[in-house]
Coordinates of C-alpha atoms and ligand atoms in Angstrom, one line a residue:
X6 CA 0.0 0.0 0.0
X7 CA 1.2 3.5 -0.8
X8 CA 1.0 6.4 1.6
X9 CA -1.7 8.1 -0.3
X10 CA -4.0 5.1 -0.2
X11 CA -3.5 4.9 3.5
X12 CA -4.2 8.6 4.0
X13 CA -7.4 8.2 1.9
X14 CA -8.5 5.0 3.6
X15 CA -8.1 6.5 7.0
X16 CA -10.0 9.7 6.3
X17 CA -12.8 7.8 4.5
X18 CA -13.2 5.3 7.3
X19 CA -13.9 8.0 9.8
X20 CA -15.9 10.1 7.4
X21 CA -18.2 7.2 7.0
X22 CA -18.6 7.2 10.7
X23 CA -19.7 10.8 10.9
X24 CA -16.3 12.6 11.1
X25 CA -15.5 15.8 9.2
X26 CA -12.1 16.2 7.7
X27 CA -10.1 19.2 8.8
X28 CA -6.8 20.5 7.3
X29 CA -3.4 20.0 8.6
X30 CA -2.5 23.1 10.7
X31 CA 0.9 24.8 10.6
X32 CA 3.9 23.1 12.1
X33 CA 4.3 26.3 14.2
X34 CA 1.3 26.5 16.7
X35 CA -0.6 29.7 16.4
X36 CA -1.3 30.5 19.9
X37 CA 0.5 28.1 22.1
X38 CA 3.6 29.4 23.8
X39 CA 4.0 26.1 25.7
X40 CA 5.4 24.2 22.7
X41 CA 7.7 25.1 19.8
X42 CA 6.2 22.8 17.2
X43 CA 2.9 21.1 16.6
X44 CA 3.7 17.7 18.1
X45 CA 0.3 16.1 17.7
X46 CA -3.0 16.6 15.9
X47 CA -4.6 17.9 19.1
X48 CA -2.7 21.2 19.3
X49 CA -4.9 23.2 16.9
X50 CA -7.9 21.7 18.7
X51 CA -7.1 22.7 22.2
X52 CA -9.9 25.4 22.4
X53 CA -12.4 22.7 21.3
X54 CA -11.2 20.1 23.7
X55 CA -11.7 22.7 26.4
X56 CA -15.3 23.1 25.3
X57 CA -15.6 25.7 22.6
X58 CA -17.9 24.6 19.7
X59 CA -16.0 23.5 16.6
X60 CA -17.7 24.8 13.4
X61 CA -17.3 21.3 11.8
X62 CA -19.0 19.5 14.6
X63 CA -18.1 17.0 17.3
X64 CA -16.4 14.3 15.2
X65 CA -13.2 15.3 13.3
X66 CA -10.5 13.5 11.3
X67 CA -7.3 14.8 9.9
X68 CA -3.7 14.2 8.9
X69 CA -1.4 16.5 10.8
X70 CA 2.2 17.2 10.0
X71 CA 4.2 17.0 13.3
X72 CA 7.7 17.7 14.6
X73 CA 8.9 16.0 17.8
X74 CA 12.5 16.7 18.9
X75 CA 12.1 14.5 22.0
X76 CA 12.9 11.5 19.9
X77 CA 15.9 13.0 18.1
X78 CA 18.4 10.6 19.8
X79 CA 16.5 7.6 18.7
X80 CA 16.4 8.7 15.0
X81 CA 18.4 6.2 13.0
X82 CA 16.6 3.2 14.6
X83 CA 13.8 1.5 12.7
X84 CA 10.9 3.7 13.8
X85 CA 11.7 7.0 15.5
X86 CA 11.4 10.2 13.5
X87 CA 11.6 14.0 14.1
X88 CA 9.0 14.7 11.4
X89 CA 6.0 12.5 10.8
X90 CA 2.4 12.6 9.7
X91 CA -0.2 11.8 12.4
X92 CA -3.5 10.3 11.4
X93 CA -6.0 11.5 14.0
X94 CA -9.6 11.3 14.9
X95 CA -11.5 13.2 17.6
X96 CA -14.6 13.1 19.6
X97 CA -15.3 16.5 21.1
X98 CA -17.6 15.5 23.9
X99 CA -19.3 12.9 21.7
X100 CA -18.4 9.2 21.7
X101 CA -16.0 7.8 24.3
X102 CA -14.1 4.6 25.1
X103 CA -16.4 2.0 23.6
X104 CA -16.8 3.5 20.2
X105 CA -13.3 4.8 20.0
X106 CA -11.6 1.4 20.8
X107 CA -14.1 -0.5 18.6
X108 CA -13.4 1.8 15.6
X109 CA -9.6 1.5 16.0
X110 CA -9.9 -2.3 16.3
X111 CA -12.1 -2.5 13.2
X112 CA -9.7 -0.3 11.1
X113 CA -6.7 -2.2 12.1
X114 CA -8.0 -5.7 11.7
X115 CA -10.6 -5.4 8.9
X116 CA -9.3 -2.5 6.8
X117 CA -5.5 -3.0 7.3
X118 CA -5.9 -6.8 7.8
X119 CA -3.5 -6.9 10.8
X120 CA -4.0 -10.3 12.4
X121 CA -5.4 -9.8 15.9
X122 CA -2.7 -11.9 17.5
X123 CA -0.1 -9.4 16.3
X124 CA -1.7 -6.6 18.4
X125 CA -0.9 -5.7 22.0
X126 CA -2.5 -2.9 23.9
X127 CA -1.7 -1.0 27.1
X128 CA -4.2 0.5 29.5
X129 CA -3.9 2.8 32.5
X130 CA -3.4 0.9 35.8
X131 CA -4.9 3.8 37.8
X132 CA -3.7 6.2 40.5
X133 CA -5.1 8.5 43.1
X134 CA -6.8 10.7 40.5
X135 CA -8.1 8.2 38.0
X136 CA -9.2 4.6 38.7
X137 CA -7.8 1.5 36.9
X138 CA -9.2 1.5 33.3
X139 CA -10.8 -1.9 33.4
X140 CA -13.5 -0.5 31.1
X141 CA -11.0 -0.2 28.2
X142 CA -9.5 -3.6 28.9
X143 CA -13.0 -5.2 28.8
X144 CA -13.8 -3.4 25.5
X145 CA -10.6 -4.8 24.0
X146 CA -11.5 -8.3 25.1
X147 CA -15.1 -8.0 23.7
X148 CA -13.5 -7.0 20.4
X149 CA -11.4 -10.2 20.3
X150 CA -8.1 -9.6 22.2
X151 CA -6.9 -12.1 24.7
X152 CA -6.1 -11.1 28.3
X153 CA -2.4 -11.8 27.6
X154 CA -2.4 -9.1 24.9
X155 CA -3.4 -6.4 27.4
X156 CA -0.9 -4.8 29.6
X157 CA -1.6 -2.4 32.5
X158 CA 0.9 0.4 33.1
X159 CA 1.1 3.6 35.2
X160 CA 1.5 7.3 34.5
X161 CA 4.8 7.0 32.6
X162 CA 3.3 4.8 29.9
X163 CA -0.5 5.4 29.9
X164 CA -1.1 9.0 30.6
X165 CA -0.9 11.5 27.7
X166 CA -0.3 15.2 28.0
X167 CA -0.5 17.9 28.4
X168 CA 1.8 18.7 25.5
X169 CA 3.2 21.7 27.2
X170 CA 3.1 22.7 30.9
X171 CA -0.7 23.1 31.0
X172 CA -3.6 21.8 28.9
X173 CA -5.9 18.9 28.2
X174 CA -4.7 15.4 29.1
X175 CA -5.9 12.0 30.3
X176 CA -5.3 8.3 30.5
X177 CA -4.8 6.5 27.2
X178 CA -4.8 3.1 25.7
X179 CA -2.0 2.5 23.3
X180 CA -1.9 0.0 20.5
X181 CA 1.2 -1.8 19.5
X182 CA 2.2 -4.1 16.7
X183 CA 4.3 -7.2 17.6
X184 CA 7.1 -7.3 15.1
X185 CA 7.4 -11.1 15.7
X186 CA 10.9 -11.1 17.4
X187 CA 11.5 -13.2 20.5
X188 CA 10.8 -11.4 23.9
X189 CA 14.1 -10.0 25.1
X190 CA 13.4 -11.1 28.7
X191 CA 10.8 -12.1 31.2
X192 CA 9.5 -8.6 31.6
X193 CA 9.5 -7.7 27.9
X194 CA 6.2 -6.0 26.9
X195 CA 5.0 -3.0 24.9
X196 CA 6.9 -0.6 27.2
X197 CA 10.2 -2.3 26.4
X198 CA 12.4 -0.7 23.9
X199 CA 14.0 -3.8 22.4
X200 CA 12.0 -3.4 19.2
X201 CA 9.6 -6.3 19.6
X202 CA 6.7 -4.0 20.1
X203 CA 6.1 -0.8 17.9
X204 CA 3.5 1.7 19.0
X205 CA 1.2 2.5 16.2
X206 CA -1.9 4.2 17.6
X207 CA -2.7 6.1 20.8
X208 CA -6.3 6.7 22.0
X209 CA -6.4 9.3 24.7
X210 CA -9.4 9.8 26.8
X211 CA -9.1 13.5 27.4
X212 CA -11.1 14.3 30.5
X213 CA -8.7 16.5 32.4
X214 CA -7.0 19.8 32.2
X215 CA -3.7 20.4 33.9
X216 CA -3.6 23.8 35.5
X217 CA -0.8 26.3 36.0
X218 CA -0.4 25.3 39.7
X219 CA 0.0 21.6 38.8
X220 CA -3.6 20.6 39.8
X221 CA -6.0 18.8 37.5
X222 CA -9.6 19.8 36.8
X223 CA -12.2 17.9 34.9
X224 CA -12.9 19.2 31.4
X225 CA -16.4 20.3 30.5
X226 CA -16.7 17.3 28.2
X227 CA -15.2 13.9 27.7
X228 CA -13.1 13.9 24.6
X229 CA -11.3 11.3 22.6
X230 CA -8.0 12.3 20.9
X231 CA -6.2 9.7 18.8
X232 CA -3.0 9.7 16.9
X233 CA -1.5 7.1 14.6
X234 CA 1.9 7.3 12.9
X235 CA 1.5 7.2 9.1
X236 CA 5.1 6.1 8.5
X237 CA 4.9 3.3 11.0
X238 CA 1.6 1.9 9.8
X239 CA 2.8 2.0 6.2
X240 CA 5.9 0.0 7.3
X241 CA 3.9 -2.6 9.1
X242 CA 1.2 -3.0 6.4
X243 CA 3.8 -3.6 3.7
X244 CA 5.8 -6.0 5.8
X245 CA 8.9 -3.8 5.9
X246 CA 11.3 -3.8 8.8
X247 CA 11.7 -0.1 9.1
X248 CA 10.2 3.2 8.0
X249 CA 13.1 3.9 5.6
X250 CA 11.9 1.1 3.4
X251 CA 8.7 3.0 2.6
X252 CA 8.2 5.1 -0.5
X253 CA 8.4 8.1 1.8
X254 CA 12.1 7.6 2.3
X255 CA 13.3 5.4 -0.5
X256 CA 13.7 8.3 -3.0
X257 CA 15.6 10.3 -0.4
X258 CA 18.0 7.5 0.4
X259 CA 18.6 6.9 -3.4
X260 CA 19.2 10.5 -3.9
X261 CA 21.8 10.6 -1.1
X262 CA 23.5 7.5 -2.7
X263 CA 23.7 9.1 -6.1
X264 CA 24.8 12.5 -4.8
X265 CA 27.6 11.0 -2.6
X266 CA 28.5 8.0 -4.6
X267 CA 28.2 5.9 -1.4
X268 CA 25.9 3.0 -1.1
X269 CA 23.4 2.6 1.8
X270 CA 24.8 -0.3 3.9
X271 CA 24.4 -1.8 7.3
X272 CA 27.5 0.0 8.5
X273 CA 26.5 3.5 7.4
X274 CA 22.7 3.1 7.7
X275 CA 22.4 5.5 10.7
X276 CA 24.1 8.3 8.8
X277 CA 21.8 7.9 5.8
X278 CA 18.8 7.6 8.0
X279 CA 19.6 10.7 10.1
X280 CA 20.3 12.7 7.0
X281 CA 17.0 11.6 5.5
X282 CA 15.0 12.3 8.6
X283 CA 16.6 15.7 9.4
X284 CA 16.3 16.9 5.9
X285 CA 12.6 16.0 5.8
X286 CA 12.0 17.9 9.1
X287 CA 14.0 20.9 7.9
X288 CA 12.3 21.0 4.6
X289 CA 8.8 21.0 6.2
X290 CA 9.8 23.6 8.9
X291 CA 11.2 25.9 6.2
X292 CA 8.3 25.2 3.9
X293 CA 5.8 26.2 6.5
X294 CA 4.1 29.5 5.6
X295 CA 5.3 31.0 9.0
X296 CA 8.8 31.6 7.4
X297 CA 11.0 30.3 10.3
X298 CA 14.7 30.6 9.5
X299 CA 17.7 29.1 11.1
X300 CA 18.7 31.1 14.2
X301 CA 20.0 30.7 17.7
X302 CA 16.7 30.6 19.5
X303 CA 13.5 28.7 19.7
X304 CA 12.2 27.0 16.5
X305 CA 15.1 28.6 14.5
X306 CA 17.6 26.9 16.8
X307 CA 16.0 23.4 16.3
X308 CA 16.1 24.0 12.6
X309 CA 19.7 25.1 12.8
X310 CA 20.6 22.0 14.8
X311 CA 18.9 19.7 12.3
X312 CA 20.6 21.3 9.3
X313 CA 24.1 21.5 10.9
X314 CA 24.0 17.9 12.0
X315 CA 23.1 17.0 8.5
X316 CA 25.9 19.0 7.0
X317 CA 28.4 17.3 9.2
X318 CA 27.0 13.8 8.4
X319 CA 27.2 14.5 4.7
X320 CA 30.8 15.5 5.2
X321 CA 31.3 12.2 7.1
X322 CA 30.2 10.4 3.9
X323 CA 33.1 12.1 2.2
X324 CA 31.3 14.9 0.4
X325 CA 32.4 18.5 0.9
X326 CA 30.0 20.3 -1.5
X327 CA 26.4 21.4 -0.8
X328 CA 24.1 18.5 -1.5
X329 CA 21.4 19.4 1.0
X330 CA 19.5 21.5 -1.4
X331 CA 19.2 18.7 -3.9
X332 CA 18.0 16.4 -1.1
X333 CA 15.3 18.9 -0.2
X334 CA 14.2 19.1 -3.8
X335 CA 13.4 15.4 -3.8
X336 CA 11.4 15.8 -0.6
X337 CA 9.5 18.7 -2.1
X338 CA 8.8 16.7 -5.2
X339 CA 7.6 13.7 -3.1
X340 CA 5.3 15.7 -0.9
X341 CA 4.3 18.7 -3.1
X342 CA 1.0 17.3 -4.2
X343 CA -0.3 16.9 -0.6
X344 CA 1.6 19.7 1.0
X345 CA 1.4 22.5 -1.6
X346 CA 3.1 25.0 0.8
X347 CA 6.4 23.2 0.0
X348 CA 6.1 23.9 -3.7
X349 CA 4.9 27.5 -3.0
X350 CA 7.9 28.1 -0.7
X351 CA 10.4 26.1 -2.6
X352 CA 12.7 28.9 -3.4
X353 CA 12.7 30.1 0.2
X354 CA 13.5 26.6 1.5
X355 CA 16.4 26.2 -1.0
X356 CA 17.7 29.7 -0.3
X357 CA 17.7 29.2 3.4
X358 CA 19.4 25.8 3.2
X359 CA 22.1 27.3 0.9
X360 CA 22.6 30.2 3.2
X361 CA 22.9 28.0 6.3
X362 CA 25.3 25.7 4.4
X363 CA 27.5 28.6 3.4
X364 CA 27.5 30.0 6.9
X365 CA 28.3 26.7 8.6
X366 CA 30.7 25.2 6.1
X367 CA 32.9 28.2 6.6
X368 CA 33.5 27.4 10.2
X369 CA 32.9 23.7 10.2
X370 CA 36.4 22.6 9.2
X371 CA 38.2 24.9 11.5
X372 CA 35.8 24.1 14.3
X373 CA 36.3 20.3 13.8
X374 CA 40.1 20.8 13.9
X375 CA 39.7 22.9 17.1
X376 CA 37.5 20.3 18.7
X377 CA 40.0 17.5 17.7
X378 CA 42.7 19.5 19.4
X379 CA 40.6 19.8 22.6
X380 CA 39.7 16.1 22.5
X381 CA 43.3 15.0 21.9
X382 CA 44.2 16.4 25.3
X383 CA 41.6 14.3 27.0
X384 CA 41.3 10.6 27.7
X385 CA 38.2 8.3 27.4
X386 CA 35.8 9.1 30.2
X387 CA 37.2 12.6 30.7
X388 CA 35.0 15.7 30.2
X389 CA 35.4 18.6 27.8
X390 CA 35.1 21.8 29.8
X391 CA 31.9 23.9 29.5
X392 CA 34.1 26.9 28.6
X393 CA 35.5 25.1 25.6
X394 CA 32.1 23.7 24.6
X395 CA 30.8 27.3 24.7
X396 CA 33.7 28.4 22.6
X397 CA 32.8 25.8 19.9
X398 CA 29.3 27.2 20.0
X399 CA 30.2 30.8 20.0
X400 CA 33.1 30.9 17.6
X401 CA 32.3 28.0 15.2
X402 CA 28.5 27.7 15.5
X403 CA 28.5 24.2 17.0
X404 CA 25.2 23.5 18.7
X405 CA 25.9 21.9 22.1
X406 CA 24.2 18.7 21.0
X407 CA 26.5 18.6 18.1
X408 CA 29.6 18.9 20.3
X409 CA 28.2 16.2 22.6
X410 CA 27.8 13.9 19.6
X411 CA 31.4 14.5 18.5
X412 CA 32.7 14.0 22.0
X413 CA 30.7 10.8 22.5
X414 CA 32.2 9.3 19.4
X415 CA 35.5 9.5 21.3
X416 CA 33.9 8.4 24.6
X417 CA 34.4 11.8 26.1
X418 CA 31.8 13.7 28.1
X419 CA 31.0 17.4 28.1
X420 CA 30.5 19.6 31.1
X421 CA 27.0 20.6 30.3
X422 CA 26.1 22.5 33.5
X423 CA 29.0 25.0 32.9
X424 CA 28.1 25.2 29.2
X425 CA 24.5 26.0 30.1
X426 CA 25.6 28.7 32.6
X427 CA 27.6 30.4 29.8
X428 CA 24.8 29.8 27.3
X429 CA 22.2 31.3 29.7
X430 CA 24.2 34.5 30.2
X431 CA 24.5 34.8 26.4
X432 CA 20.8 34.1 25.9
X433 CA 19.8 36.5 28.6
X434 CA 21.3 39.2 26.5
X435 CA 19.5 38.2 23.4
X436 CA 16.2 37.7 25.3
X437 CA 16.4 41.2 26.5
X438 CA 16.8 42.3 22.9
X439 CA 13.9 40.1 21.9
X440 CA 11.6 41.3 24.7
X441 CA 12.3 44.9 23.5
X442 CA 11.6 43.8 20.0
X443 CA 8.2 42.4 20.8
X444 CA 7.1 45.0 23.2
X445 CA 5.7 47.1 20.4
X446 CA 2.2 48.0 19.8
X447 CA 0.9 51.4 20.8
X448 CA 2.6 53.2 23.6
X449 CA -0.4 55.6 23.7
X450 CA -3.4 56.2 21.6
X451 CA -2.7 59.8 20.6
X452 CA -3.7 60.8 17.2
X453 CA -0.2 60.7 15.9
X454 CA 0.6 57.2 17.2
X455 CA -2.8 56.0 15.7
X456 CA -1.7 57.3 12.3
X457 CA 1.7 55.7 12.6
X458 CA -0.1 52.4 13.4
X459 CA -2.0 52.7 10.1
X460 CA 1.3 53.5 8.4
X461 CA 2.7 50.3 9.9
X462 CA 0.0 48.3 8.2
X463 CA 0.7 50.0 4.9
X464 CA 4.4 49.3 5.3
X465 CA 3.8 45.7 6.1
X466 CA 1.7 45.3 2.9
X467 CA 4.2 47.2 0.8
X468 CA 7.1 45.0 2.0
X469 CA 5.2 41.9 1.1
X470 CA 4.4 43.3 -2.3
X471 CA 8.0 44.2 -3.0
X472 CA 9.9 41.4 -1.2
X473 CA 7.3 38.5 -1.4
X474 CA 5.0 36.8 1.0
X475 CA 7.7 35.3 3.2
X476 CA 7.9 38.6 4.9
X477 CA 6.2 38.4 8.3
X478 CA 5.9 40.8 11.1
X479 CA 8.3 40.0 13.9
X480 CA 7.8 43.0 16.1
X481 CA 6.4 46.5 16.1
X482 CA 7.0 49.5 18.2
X483 CA 5.6 53.0 17.9
X484 CA 6.4 56.2 19.7
X485 CA 5.4 59.8 18.9
X486 CA 8.4 60.2 16.7
X487 CA 8.5 57.2 14.5
X488 CA 7.3 53.6 13.9
X489 CA 9.7 50.7 14.1
X490 CA 8.9 47.5 12.3
X491 CA 10.7 44.2 12.4
X492 CA 10.1 41.6 9.8
X493 CA 11.5 38.3 8.6
X494 CA 13.9 38.8 5.7
X495 CA 17.4 37.7 5.4
X496 CA 19.4 40.4 3.6
X497 CA 19.8 44.1 3.4
X498 CA 17.2 45.8 1.2
X499 CA 18.4 47.6 -1.9
X500 CA 18.0 51.3 -2.4
X501 CA 15.6 50.5 -5.2
X502 CA 13.5 48.2 -3.0
X503 CA 13.3 50.8 -0.3
X504 CA 12.2 53.4 -2.8
X505 CA 9.5 51.1 -4.1
X506 CA 8.2 50.4 -0.6
X507 CA 8.0 54.1 0.2
X508 CA 6.3 54.8 -3.1
X509 CA 3.6 52.2 -2.5
X510 CA 2.8 53.6 0.9
X511 CA 2.7 57.2 -0.3
X512 CA 0.5 56.2 -3.2
X513 CA -2.0 54.7 -0.7
X514 CA -1.9 57.9 1.3
X515 CA -2.4 60.1 -1.7
X516 CA -5.5 58.0 -2.8
X517 CA -7.2 58.9 0.5
X518 CA -8.6 55.4 1.2
X519 CA -11.1 54.8 4.0
X520 CA -9.8 52.3 6.6
X521 CA -12.4 49.7 7.2
X522 CA -12.9 47.7 10.4
X523 CA -15.0 44.5 10.5
X524 CA -15.4 41.8 13.2
X525 CA -15.1 38.2 12.0
X526 CA -14.1 34.8 13.3
X527 CA -10.5 34.0 13.1
X528 CA -11.2 31.4 10.5
X529 CA -13.1 33.8 8.3
X530 CA -10.2 36.2 8.6
X531 CA -7.7 33.6 7.7
X532 CA -9.8 32.4 4.7
X533 CA -9.7 36.0 3.4
X534 CA -5.9 35.9 3.9
X535 CA -5.9 38.6 6.4
X536 CA -2.4 38.6 7.8
X537 CA -1.5 39.1 11.4
X538 CA -0.1 37.7 14.6
X539 CA -2.7 35.2 15.4
X540 CA -3.1 35.7 19.0
X541 CA -6.8 34.8 19.4
X542 CA -8.1 31.3 19.7
X543 CA -9.9 29.7 16.8
X544 CA -13.5 30.6 16.6
X545 CA -13.1 33.8 18.5
X546 CA -14.2 37.1 17.0
X547 CA -11.3 39.2 15.8
X548 CA -11.1 42.7 14.3
X549 CA -9.9 42.9 10.8
X550 CA -8.6 46.3 9.5
X551 CA -8.6 46.6 5.8
X552 CA -7.2 49.3 3.6
X553 CA -8.8 48.1 0.3
X554 CA -6.4 47.4 -2.5
X555 CA -3.5 47.4 0.0
X556 CA -3.8 45.7 3.3
X557 CA -5.9 43.4 5.4
X558 CA -4.7 42.6 8.9
X559 CA -6.0 41.1 12.1
X560 CA -5.4 43.8 14.7
X561 CA -6.8 45.4 17.8
X562 CA -6.5 48.9 16.4
X563 CA -7.0 51.9 16.7
X564 CA -6.4 53.3 13.3
X565 CA -6.7 56.5 11.3
X566 CA -10.1 56.6 9.5
X567 CA -8.6 57.6 6.1
X568 CA -5.1 57.1 4.8
X569 CA -4.9 60.8 3.7
X570 CA -4.5 61.7 7.4
X571 CA -1.0 60.3 7.3
X572 CA 0.0 63.1 4.8
X573 CA 3.3 61.4 3.7
X574 CA 5.6 58.5 4.6
X575 CA 9.4 58.4 4.8
X576 CA 11.7 55.5 5.7
X577 CA 14.4 56.8 8.0
X578 CA 16.6 53.6 8.4
X579 CA 16.8 50.0 7.4
X580 CA 19.1 47.7 9.4
X581 CA 19.5 44.2 10.7
X582 CA 17.6 43.4 13.9
X583 CA 18.7 39.8 14.4
X584 CA 19.5 36.9 12.3
X585 CA 16.9 36.7 9.5
X586 CA 15.1 39.7 10.8
X587 CA 15.3 43.3 9.4
X588 CA 14.2 46.5 11.0
X589 CA 12.8 49.6 9.4
X590 CA 12.3 52.9 11.2
X591 CA 10.0 55.3 9.4
X592 CA 7.9 58.4 10.0
X593 CA 4.9 60.3 8.6
X594 CA 3.6 63.7 7.8
Ligands
LIG13 N1 -2.2 13.3 21.5 C1 -1.9 11.9 21.4 C2 -0.5 11.6 21.0 O1 0.2 12.4 20.6 C3 -2.9 11.2 20.5 O2 -2.8 11.9 19.3 O3 -0.1 10.5 21.1

């Protein structure tokens, strides 16, 4: 079976049972500061799990692109990935355990024809908050599982969430496929990592919310949140041994073989697999419309880590030129039909990879030499000092995880606590800068600042017109003198570009256009391609300010009522704000 058939079969199965299909959301959660990436299909649904009404109803199904960095050290084995597609179905206060388990069982055994004896499931053994889940166990037995196929575990294995510090969570029942190997010992079971059992599906009975203070409260409704790994199910259905044998990875592996002239073998399989996985994740992160670029903080840092590790592994295969762009091209080709954003943002993806390659390959050789020198003075079991690890980070751009990996290849440790201390001091400085950058908004609502706010919208629109839609607001600050606008873009603007931007804004001012304000749901606003920092929850009413012909933004206001009030617009300065972010200061009238 091909991936597309599985995607289709899954969605149709649940559609037939009253579910409505929703789209995959961005990999960068809209309004969830608790996580860096969308790690499960439930992220975009949090408001609805908490009780808000979803416009599509109480039964939903989707295929969500996910990034999970918690599994990064396992990548290279047969099943763990940093990027994967999650097939998910939800009941928002509708069906519960009986229907959920029965549907999963039916899909696995009758649609995917998995023999029932190859399944094993786990259920929650209970604690002081939630009783032992004998109900789920009984439902499994009624469906045809034997008692021996059901394992009871505690919180570590059978409690899911919240994804961040707070949010919806609950006990779950996880479904595993038995790969047919011998048990590795007496206690071998689904929780064992020997590879006998591979988790394929997780049905969470989301009844609780974890609060800020660590307590749990019952949700307004009992939800079901399930997630199944597409790559894993495809592997099992086709009788493959690992996810890299699927058609989702084969073309990538073949491309790496042809670009490096090295064959994929048992000895180098980890290198090939990590390159394939990391390039897939990097391509999807860069291809996301949010326009994340490699940097030293948050999502940008994870992206940088993935790309830099890849560059080094390519070098390990004996290649010193940039092949990562060609690998990304294969990925875009493979997935472009389903994830059209990859095609749309192809040039951005390739440009950013090329840029990061150039930046890192400049220091990689000298950094590796320097690291070698440090390591040569140490013996196996010794530790590289935190100061030197920080030097490798600061001077040569080696992410700490990268240094740890190099060191561990020589059985050397790294003094992480001291590194972290140094790193924190360094980050504190940039955080202060970032806080300043985001402070923004309106310092006061005087007439002048209100007009400068409208000018900011026009500037944002003009920048997108001249530089393309990868430009996103990264910060805004207004005082009575000027506006200051930070946006994603990775090079200095030319004189000509600045003139064009200024001209567009002045043209809008001269036309004397009325600024319109409407109230809409966030979804309506998004559908109309209103841009903005999406701070509201889905379904909530947002204000949309439109300057017809120029700009449409989700924003709290206030604004000038007509563009002619701005009189004229002038850019005072264009400069770098931080990596991948430019800053413009401008004034009016
Ligand atoms: N949220 C659950 C998980 O990630 C089910 O989707 O496993």
